[in-house]
Tab-separated table of C-alpha atoms in Angstrom:
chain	number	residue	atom	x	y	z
A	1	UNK	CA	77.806	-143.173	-22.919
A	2	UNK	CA	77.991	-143.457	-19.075
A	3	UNK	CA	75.294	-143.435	-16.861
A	4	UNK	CA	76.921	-145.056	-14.028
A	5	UNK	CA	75.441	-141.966	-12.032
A	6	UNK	CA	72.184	-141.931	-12.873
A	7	UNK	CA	71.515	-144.064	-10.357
A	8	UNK	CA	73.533	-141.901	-7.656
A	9	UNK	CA	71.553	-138.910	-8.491
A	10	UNK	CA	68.303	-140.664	-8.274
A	11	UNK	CA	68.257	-143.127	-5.182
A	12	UNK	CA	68.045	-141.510	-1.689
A	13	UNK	CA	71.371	-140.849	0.127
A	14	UNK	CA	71.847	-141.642	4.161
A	15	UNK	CA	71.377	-137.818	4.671
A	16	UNK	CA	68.191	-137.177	2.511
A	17	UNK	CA	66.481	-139.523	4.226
A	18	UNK	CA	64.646	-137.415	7.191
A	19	UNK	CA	63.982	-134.961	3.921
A	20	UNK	CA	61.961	-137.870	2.269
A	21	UNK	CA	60.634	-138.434	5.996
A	22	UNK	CA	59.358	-135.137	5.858
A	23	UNK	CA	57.666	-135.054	2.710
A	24	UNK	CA	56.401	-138.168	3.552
A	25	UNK	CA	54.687	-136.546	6.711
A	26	UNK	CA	53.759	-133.856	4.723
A	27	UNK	CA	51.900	-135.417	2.400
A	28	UNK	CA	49.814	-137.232	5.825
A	29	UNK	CA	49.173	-133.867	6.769
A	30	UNK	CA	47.772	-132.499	4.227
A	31	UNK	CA	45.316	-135.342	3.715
A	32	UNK	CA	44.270	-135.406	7.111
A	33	UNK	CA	43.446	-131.867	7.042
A	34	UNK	CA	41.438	-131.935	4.056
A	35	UNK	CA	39.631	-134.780	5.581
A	36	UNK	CA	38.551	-133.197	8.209
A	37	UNK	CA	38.023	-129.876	6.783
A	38	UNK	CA	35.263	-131.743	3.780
A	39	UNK	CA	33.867	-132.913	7.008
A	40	UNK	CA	32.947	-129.530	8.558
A	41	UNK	CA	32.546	-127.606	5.341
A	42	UNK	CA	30.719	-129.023	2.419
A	43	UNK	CA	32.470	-128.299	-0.467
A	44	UNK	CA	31.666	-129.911	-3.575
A	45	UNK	CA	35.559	-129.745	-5.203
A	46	UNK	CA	36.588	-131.622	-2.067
A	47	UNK	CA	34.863	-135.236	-3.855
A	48	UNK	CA	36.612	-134.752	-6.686
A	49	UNK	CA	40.244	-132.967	-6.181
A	50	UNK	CA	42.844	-134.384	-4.075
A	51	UNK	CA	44.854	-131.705	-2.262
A	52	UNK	CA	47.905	-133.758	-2.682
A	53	UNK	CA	47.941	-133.039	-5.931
A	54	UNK	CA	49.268	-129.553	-5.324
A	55	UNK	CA	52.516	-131.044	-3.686
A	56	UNK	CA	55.115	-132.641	-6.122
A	57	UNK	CA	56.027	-129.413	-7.249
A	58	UNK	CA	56.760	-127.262	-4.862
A	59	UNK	CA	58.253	-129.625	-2.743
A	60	UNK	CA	61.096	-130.316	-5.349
A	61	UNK	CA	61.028	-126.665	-6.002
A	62	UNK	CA	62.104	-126.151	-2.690
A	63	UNK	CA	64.005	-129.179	-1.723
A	64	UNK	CA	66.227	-130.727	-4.745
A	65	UNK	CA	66.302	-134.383	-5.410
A	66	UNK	CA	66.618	-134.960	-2.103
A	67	UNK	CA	63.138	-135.235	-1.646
A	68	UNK	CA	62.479	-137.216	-4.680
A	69	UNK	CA	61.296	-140.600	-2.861
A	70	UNK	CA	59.414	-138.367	-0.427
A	71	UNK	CA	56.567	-138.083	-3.186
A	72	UNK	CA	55.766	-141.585	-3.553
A	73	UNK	CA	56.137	-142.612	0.033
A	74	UNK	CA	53.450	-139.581	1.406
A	75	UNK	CA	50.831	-140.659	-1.020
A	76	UNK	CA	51.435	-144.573	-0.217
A	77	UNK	CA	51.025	-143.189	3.782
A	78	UNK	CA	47.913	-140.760	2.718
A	79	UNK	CA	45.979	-143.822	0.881
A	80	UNK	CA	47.053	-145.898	4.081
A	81	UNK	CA	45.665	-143.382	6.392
A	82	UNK	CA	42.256	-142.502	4.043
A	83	UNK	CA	41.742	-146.895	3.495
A	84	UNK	CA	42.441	-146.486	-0.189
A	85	UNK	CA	45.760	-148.278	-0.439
A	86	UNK	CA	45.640	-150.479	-3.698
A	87	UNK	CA	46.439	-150.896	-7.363
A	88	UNK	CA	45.825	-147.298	-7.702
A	89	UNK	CA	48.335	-146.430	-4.777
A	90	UNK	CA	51.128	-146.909	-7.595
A	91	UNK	CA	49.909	-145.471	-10.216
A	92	UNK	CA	48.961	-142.168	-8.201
A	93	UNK	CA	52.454	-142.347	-6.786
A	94	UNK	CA	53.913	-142.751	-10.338
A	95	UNK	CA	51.926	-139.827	-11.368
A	96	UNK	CA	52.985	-137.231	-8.711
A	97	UNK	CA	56.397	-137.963	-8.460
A	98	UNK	CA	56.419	-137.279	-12.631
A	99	UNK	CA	54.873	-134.785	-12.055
A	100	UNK	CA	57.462	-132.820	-9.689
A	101	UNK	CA	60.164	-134.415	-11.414
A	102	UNK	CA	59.228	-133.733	-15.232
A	103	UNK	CA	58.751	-129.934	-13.872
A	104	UNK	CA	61.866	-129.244	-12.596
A	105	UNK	CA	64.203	-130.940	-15.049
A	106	UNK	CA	61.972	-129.267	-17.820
A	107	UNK	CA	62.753	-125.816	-16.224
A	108	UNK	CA	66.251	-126.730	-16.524
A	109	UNK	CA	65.572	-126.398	-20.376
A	110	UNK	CA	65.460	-122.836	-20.208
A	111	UNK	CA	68.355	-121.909	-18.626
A	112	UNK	CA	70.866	-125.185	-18.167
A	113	UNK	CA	73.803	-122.750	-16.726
A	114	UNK	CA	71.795	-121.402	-13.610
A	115	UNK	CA	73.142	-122.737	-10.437
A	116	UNK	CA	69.412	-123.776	-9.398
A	117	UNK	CA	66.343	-124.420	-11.593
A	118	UNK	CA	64.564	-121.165	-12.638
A	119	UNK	CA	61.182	-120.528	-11.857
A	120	UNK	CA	60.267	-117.433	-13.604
A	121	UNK	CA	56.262	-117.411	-14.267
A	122	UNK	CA	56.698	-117.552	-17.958
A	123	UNK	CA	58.880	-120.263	-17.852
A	124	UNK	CA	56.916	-122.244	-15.504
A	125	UNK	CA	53.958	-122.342	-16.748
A	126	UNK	CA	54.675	-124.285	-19.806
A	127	UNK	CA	56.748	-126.644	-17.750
A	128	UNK	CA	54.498	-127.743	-15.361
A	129	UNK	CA	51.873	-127.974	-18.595
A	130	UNK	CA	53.385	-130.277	-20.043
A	131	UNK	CA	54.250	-131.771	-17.509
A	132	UNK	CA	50.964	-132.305	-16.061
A	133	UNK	CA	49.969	-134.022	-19.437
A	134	UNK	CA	52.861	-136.614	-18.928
A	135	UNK	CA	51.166	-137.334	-15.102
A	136	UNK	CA	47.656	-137.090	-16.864
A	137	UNK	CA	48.556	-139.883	-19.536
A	138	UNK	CA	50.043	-141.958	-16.753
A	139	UNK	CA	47.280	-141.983	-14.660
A	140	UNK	CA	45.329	-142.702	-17.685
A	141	UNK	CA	47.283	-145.412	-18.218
A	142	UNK	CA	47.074	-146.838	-15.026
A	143	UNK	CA	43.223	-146.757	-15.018
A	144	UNK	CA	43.715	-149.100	-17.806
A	145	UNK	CA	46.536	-151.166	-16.195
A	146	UNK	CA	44.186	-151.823	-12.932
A	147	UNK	CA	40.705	-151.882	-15.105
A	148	UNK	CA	39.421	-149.081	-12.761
A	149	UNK	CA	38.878	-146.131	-15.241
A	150	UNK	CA	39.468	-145.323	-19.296
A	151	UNK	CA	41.853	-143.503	-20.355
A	152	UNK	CA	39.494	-140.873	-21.970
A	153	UNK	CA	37.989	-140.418	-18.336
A	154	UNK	CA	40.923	-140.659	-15.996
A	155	UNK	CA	43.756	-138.237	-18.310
A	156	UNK	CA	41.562	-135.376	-18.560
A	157	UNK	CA	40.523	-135.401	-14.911
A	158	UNK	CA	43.884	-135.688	-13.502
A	159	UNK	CA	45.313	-133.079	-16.062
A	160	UNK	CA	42.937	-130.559	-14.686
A	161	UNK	CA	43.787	-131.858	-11.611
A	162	UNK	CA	47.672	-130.820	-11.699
A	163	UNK	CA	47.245	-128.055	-14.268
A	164	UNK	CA	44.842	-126.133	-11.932
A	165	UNK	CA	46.371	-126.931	-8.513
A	166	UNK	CA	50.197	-126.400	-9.837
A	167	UNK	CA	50.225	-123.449	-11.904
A	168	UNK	CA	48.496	-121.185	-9.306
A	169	UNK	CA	49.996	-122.149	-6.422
A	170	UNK	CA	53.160	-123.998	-7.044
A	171	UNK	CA	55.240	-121.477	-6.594
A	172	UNK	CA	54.264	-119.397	-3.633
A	173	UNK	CA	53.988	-122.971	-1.752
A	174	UNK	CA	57.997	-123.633	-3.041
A	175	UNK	CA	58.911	-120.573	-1.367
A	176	UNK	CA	56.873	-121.299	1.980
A	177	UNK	CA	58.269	-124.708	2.391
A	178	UNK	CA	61.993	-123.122	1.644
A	179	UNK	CA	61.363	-120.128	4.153
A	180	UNK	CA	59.830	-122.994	6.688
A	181	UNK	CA	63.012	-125.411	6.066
A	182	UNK	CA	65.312	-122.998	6.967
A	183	UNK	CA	63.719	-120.921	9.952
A	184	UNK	CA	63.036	-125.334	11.191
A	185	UNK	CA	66.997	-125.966	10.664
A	186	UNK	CA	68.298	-122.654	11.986
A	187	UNK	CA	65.537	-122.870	15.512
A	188	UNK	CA	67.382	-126.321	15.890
A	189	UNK	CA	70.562	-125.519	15.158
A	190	UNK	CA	70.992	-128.082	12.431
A	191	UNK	CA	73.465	-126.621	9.337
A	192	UNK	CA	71.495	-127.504	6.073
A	193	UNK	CA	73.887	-129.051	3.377
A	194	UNK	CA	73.645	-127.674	0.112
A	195	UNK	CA	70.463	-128.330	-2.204
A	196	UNK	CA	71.564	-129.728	-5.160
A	197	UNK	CA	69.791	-129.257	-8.324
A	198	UNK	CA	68.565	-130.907	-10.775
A	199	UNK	CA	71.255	-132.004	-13.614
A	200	UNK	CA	70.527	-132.140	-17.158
A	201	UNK	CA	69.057	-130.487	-19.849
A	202	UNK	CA	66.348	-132.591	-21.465
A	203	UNK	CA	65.208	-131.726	-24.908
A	204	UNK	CA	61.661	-129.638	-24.927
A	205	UNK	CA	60.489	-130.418	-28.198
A	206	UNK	CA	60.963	-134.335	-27.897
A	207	UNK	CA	59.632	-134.656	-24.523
A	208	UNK	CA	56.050	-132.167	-26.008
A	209	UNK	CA	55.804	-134.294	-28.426
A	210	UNK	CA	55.958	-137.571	-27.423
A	211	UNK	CA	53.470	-136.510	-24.213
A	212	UNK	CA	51.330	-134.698	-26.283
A	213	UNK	CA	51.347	-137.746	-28.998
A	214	UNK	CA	50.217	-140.155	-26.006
A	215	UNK	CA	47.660	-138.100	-24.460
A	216	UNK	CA	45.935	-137.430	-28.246
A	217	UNK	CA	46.390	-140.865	-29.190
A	218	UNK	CA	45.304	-142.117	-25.937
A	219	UNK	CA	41.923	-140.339	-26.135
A	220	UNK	CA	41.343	-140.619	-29.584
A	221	UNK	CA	41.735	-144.404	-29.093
A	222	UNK	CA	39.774	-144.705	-25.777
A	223	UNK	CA	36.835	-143.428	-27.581
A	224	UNK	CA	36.947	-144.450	-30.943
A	225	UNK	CA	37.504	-147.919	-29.969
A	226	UNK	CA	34.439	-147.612	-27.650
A	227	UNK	CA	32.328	-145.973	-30.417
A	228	UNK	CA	33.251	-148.863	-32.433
A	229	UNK	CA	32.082	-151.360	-30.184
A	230	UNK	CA	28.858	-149.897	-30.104
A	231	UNK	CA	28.003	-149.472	-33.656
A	232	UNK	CA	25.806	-152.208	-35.107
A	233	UNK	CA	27.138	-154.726	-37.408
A	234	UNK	CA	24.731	-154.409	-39.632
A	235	UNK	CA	26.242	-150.461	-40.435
A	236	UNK	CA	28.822	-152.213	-41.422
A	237	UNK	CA	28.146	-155.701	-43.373
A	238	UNK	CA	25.176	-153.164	-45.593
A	239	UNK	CA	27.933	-151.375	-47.203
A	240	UNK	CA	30.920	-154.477	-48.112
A	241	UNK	CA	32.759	-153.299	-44.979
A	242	UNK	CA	32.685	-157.078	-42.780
A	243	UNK	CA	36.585	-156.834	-42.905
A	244	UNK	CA	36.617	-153.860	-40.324
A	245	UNK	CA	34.536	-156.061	-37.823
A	246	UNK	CA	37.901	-158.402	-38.089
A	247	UNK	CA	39.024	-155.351	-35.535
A	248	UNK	CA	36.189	-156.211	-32.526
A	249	UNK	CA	37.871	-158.598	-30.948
A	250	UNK	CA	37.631	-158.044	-27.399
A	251	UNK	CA	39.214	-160.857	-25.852
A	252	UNK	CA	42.596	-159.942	-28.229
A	253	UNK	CA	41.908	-156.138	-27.568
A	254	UNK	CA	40.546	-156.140	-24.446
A	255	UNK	CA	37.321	-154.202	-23.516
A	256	UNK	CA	37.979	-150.333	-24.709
A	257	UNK	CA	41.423	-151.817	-26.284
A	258	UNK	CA	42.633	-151.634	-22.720
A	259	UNK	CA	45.112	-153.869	-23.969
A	260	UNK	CA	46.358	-151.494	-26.805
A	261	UNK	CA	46.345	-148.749	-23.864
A	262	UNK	CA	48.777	-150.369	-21.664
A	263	UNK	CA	51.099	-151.544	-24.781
A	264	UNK	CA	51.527	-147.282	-26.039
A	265	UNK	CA	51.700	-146.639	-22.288
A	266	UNK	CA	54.526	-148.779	-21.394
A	267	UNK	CA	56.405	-147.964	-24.448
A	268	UNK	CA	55.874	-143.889	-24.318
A	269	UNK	CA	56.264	-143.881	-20.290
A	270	UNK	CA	59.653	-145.473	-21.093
A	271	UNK	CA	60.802	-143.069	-24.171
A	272	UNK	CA	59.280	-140.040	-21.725
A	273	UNK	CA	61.622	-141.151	-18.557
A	274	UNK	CA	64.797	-141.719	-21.094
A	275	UNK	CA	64.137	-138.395	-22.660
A	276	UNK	CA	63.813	-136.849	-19.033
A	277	UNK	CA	66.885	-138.529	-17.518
A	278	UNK	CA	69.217	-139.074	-20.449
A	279	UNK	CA	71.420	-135.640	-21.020
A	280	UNK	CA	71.060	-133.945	-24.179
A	281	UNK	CA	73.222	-134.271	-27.638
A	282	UNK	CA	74.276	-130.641	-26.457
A	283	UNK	CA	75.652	-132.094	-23.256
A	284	UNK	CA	77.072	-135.181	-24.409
A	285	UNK	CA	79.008	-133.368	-27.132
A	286	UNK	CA	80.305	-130.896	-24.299
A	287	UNK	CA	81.345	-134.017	-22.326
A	288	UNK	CA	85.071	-134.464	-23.118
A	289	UNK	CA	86.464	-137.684	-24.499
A	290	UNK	CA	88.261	-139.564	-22.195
């Protein structure tokens, strides 16, 4: 199998690089406005939701893989400019640009002929779903790589998070910044090169089932493992059962099996971005032999 252009397709060319500069800006603006605006209006959603959030789709939506490094370089400059820039700076980076790219190659599952990725409502909505559980479980893995928050805690925020920003507003925003991009490179006279879309056809089922699989197993772990902790010995040693206490061993574990969290991350985030990338047994077997 050759994947000698994988990594043509994913690294930033010469020419997408003031599109990555824009995104990059964008993402500044965006937080600087909704800093400002939590300052003059008190609204309670403003503590808890970052704005960002809404902008990995949409921007890919509208822009291609050209604006794939974009993602990660706005939030890195909208933790700089907010003082938050840290551990978590990579893992919410890692997160959003999943996010936008797990969408968009996932829509190419519905329709791998169409010369651009289809966003019909009823095909996008699943997409970005699932999608937004693979960001969830990596930011819920993260919280464990950095010690900062449990998985349990962390994967259902930040689904909600990109579920509830994306599937509302995804869309009108994609065609915004398209109509903007265009009416920007036609006022200075600038001929746009063609947007190129998103290759591949990843398989839907796998990539469900593995996310799905690591977000349930994820939780389930988080807090059963914590549960366990807490439970007295005695429950256990009263009825023959001093064998399962072989299983609290913190400093093997790690507090919350942390440990155990990182290990299924690492391995799932890795079978996730292979399934993503990778082209499907369909397209291989159309590929002919040389």
């Amino acid at each position: 199998m050759r994947n000698d252009g994988i990594g043509r397709r994913i690294l930033p060319s010469r020419d997408s690089l003031p599109l990555v500069a824009a995104v990059g800006a964008l993402y500044l603006l965006v937080t600087l406005g909704e800093r400002v605006l939590s300052g003059a209006v008190s609204i309670p959603a403003f503590s808890v939701v970052e704005l960002t959030a809404v902008l990995p789709v949409p921007v890919l939506l509208a822009a291609g893989p050209a604006a794939l490094w974009g993602i990660p370089l706005g939030y890195v400059l909208s933790d700089a400019a907010t003082s938050s820039l840290g551990p978590g700076t990579l893992v919410g980076a890692g997160a959003h640009l999943y996010l936008g790219y797990a969408t968009c190659k996932l829509l190419r599952w519905f329709d791998a002929d169409a010369p651009r990725v289809s966003v019909g409502f009823g095909r996008f909505v699943p997409a970005v779903t699932i999608a937004a559980a693979g960001a969830a479980a990596i930011s819920g893995w993260g919280g464990e790589v950095i010690h900062r928050t449990p998985f349990f805690v962390a994967a259902p925020t930040a689904f909600a998070e990109f579920a509830l920003l994306s599937i509302p507003f995804a869309l009108p925003l994609a065609g915004l910044f398209g109509r903007v991009a265009s009416a920007g490179a036609s006022a200075l006279g600038v001929t746009a090169a063609p947007r190129r879309r998103f290759d591949g056809r990843p398989n839907l089922r796998r990539v469900a089932a593995v996310t799905l699989g690591w977000v349930g197993l994820g939780t389930v772990a988080s807090v059963g493992y914590r549960t366990f902790e807490k439970i007295p010995a005695g429950a256990f040693t009263s009825r023959d059962l001093e064998f399962v206490l072989l299983l609290r061993q913190p400093t093997l574990f790690g507090p919350g099996a942390g440990r155990l969290q990182v290990l299924l991350g690492s391995v799932l985030l890795s079978v996730l971005v292979v399934l993503l990338v990778e082209p499907s047994e369909r397209e291989r077997s159309e590929v002919p032999a040389r």
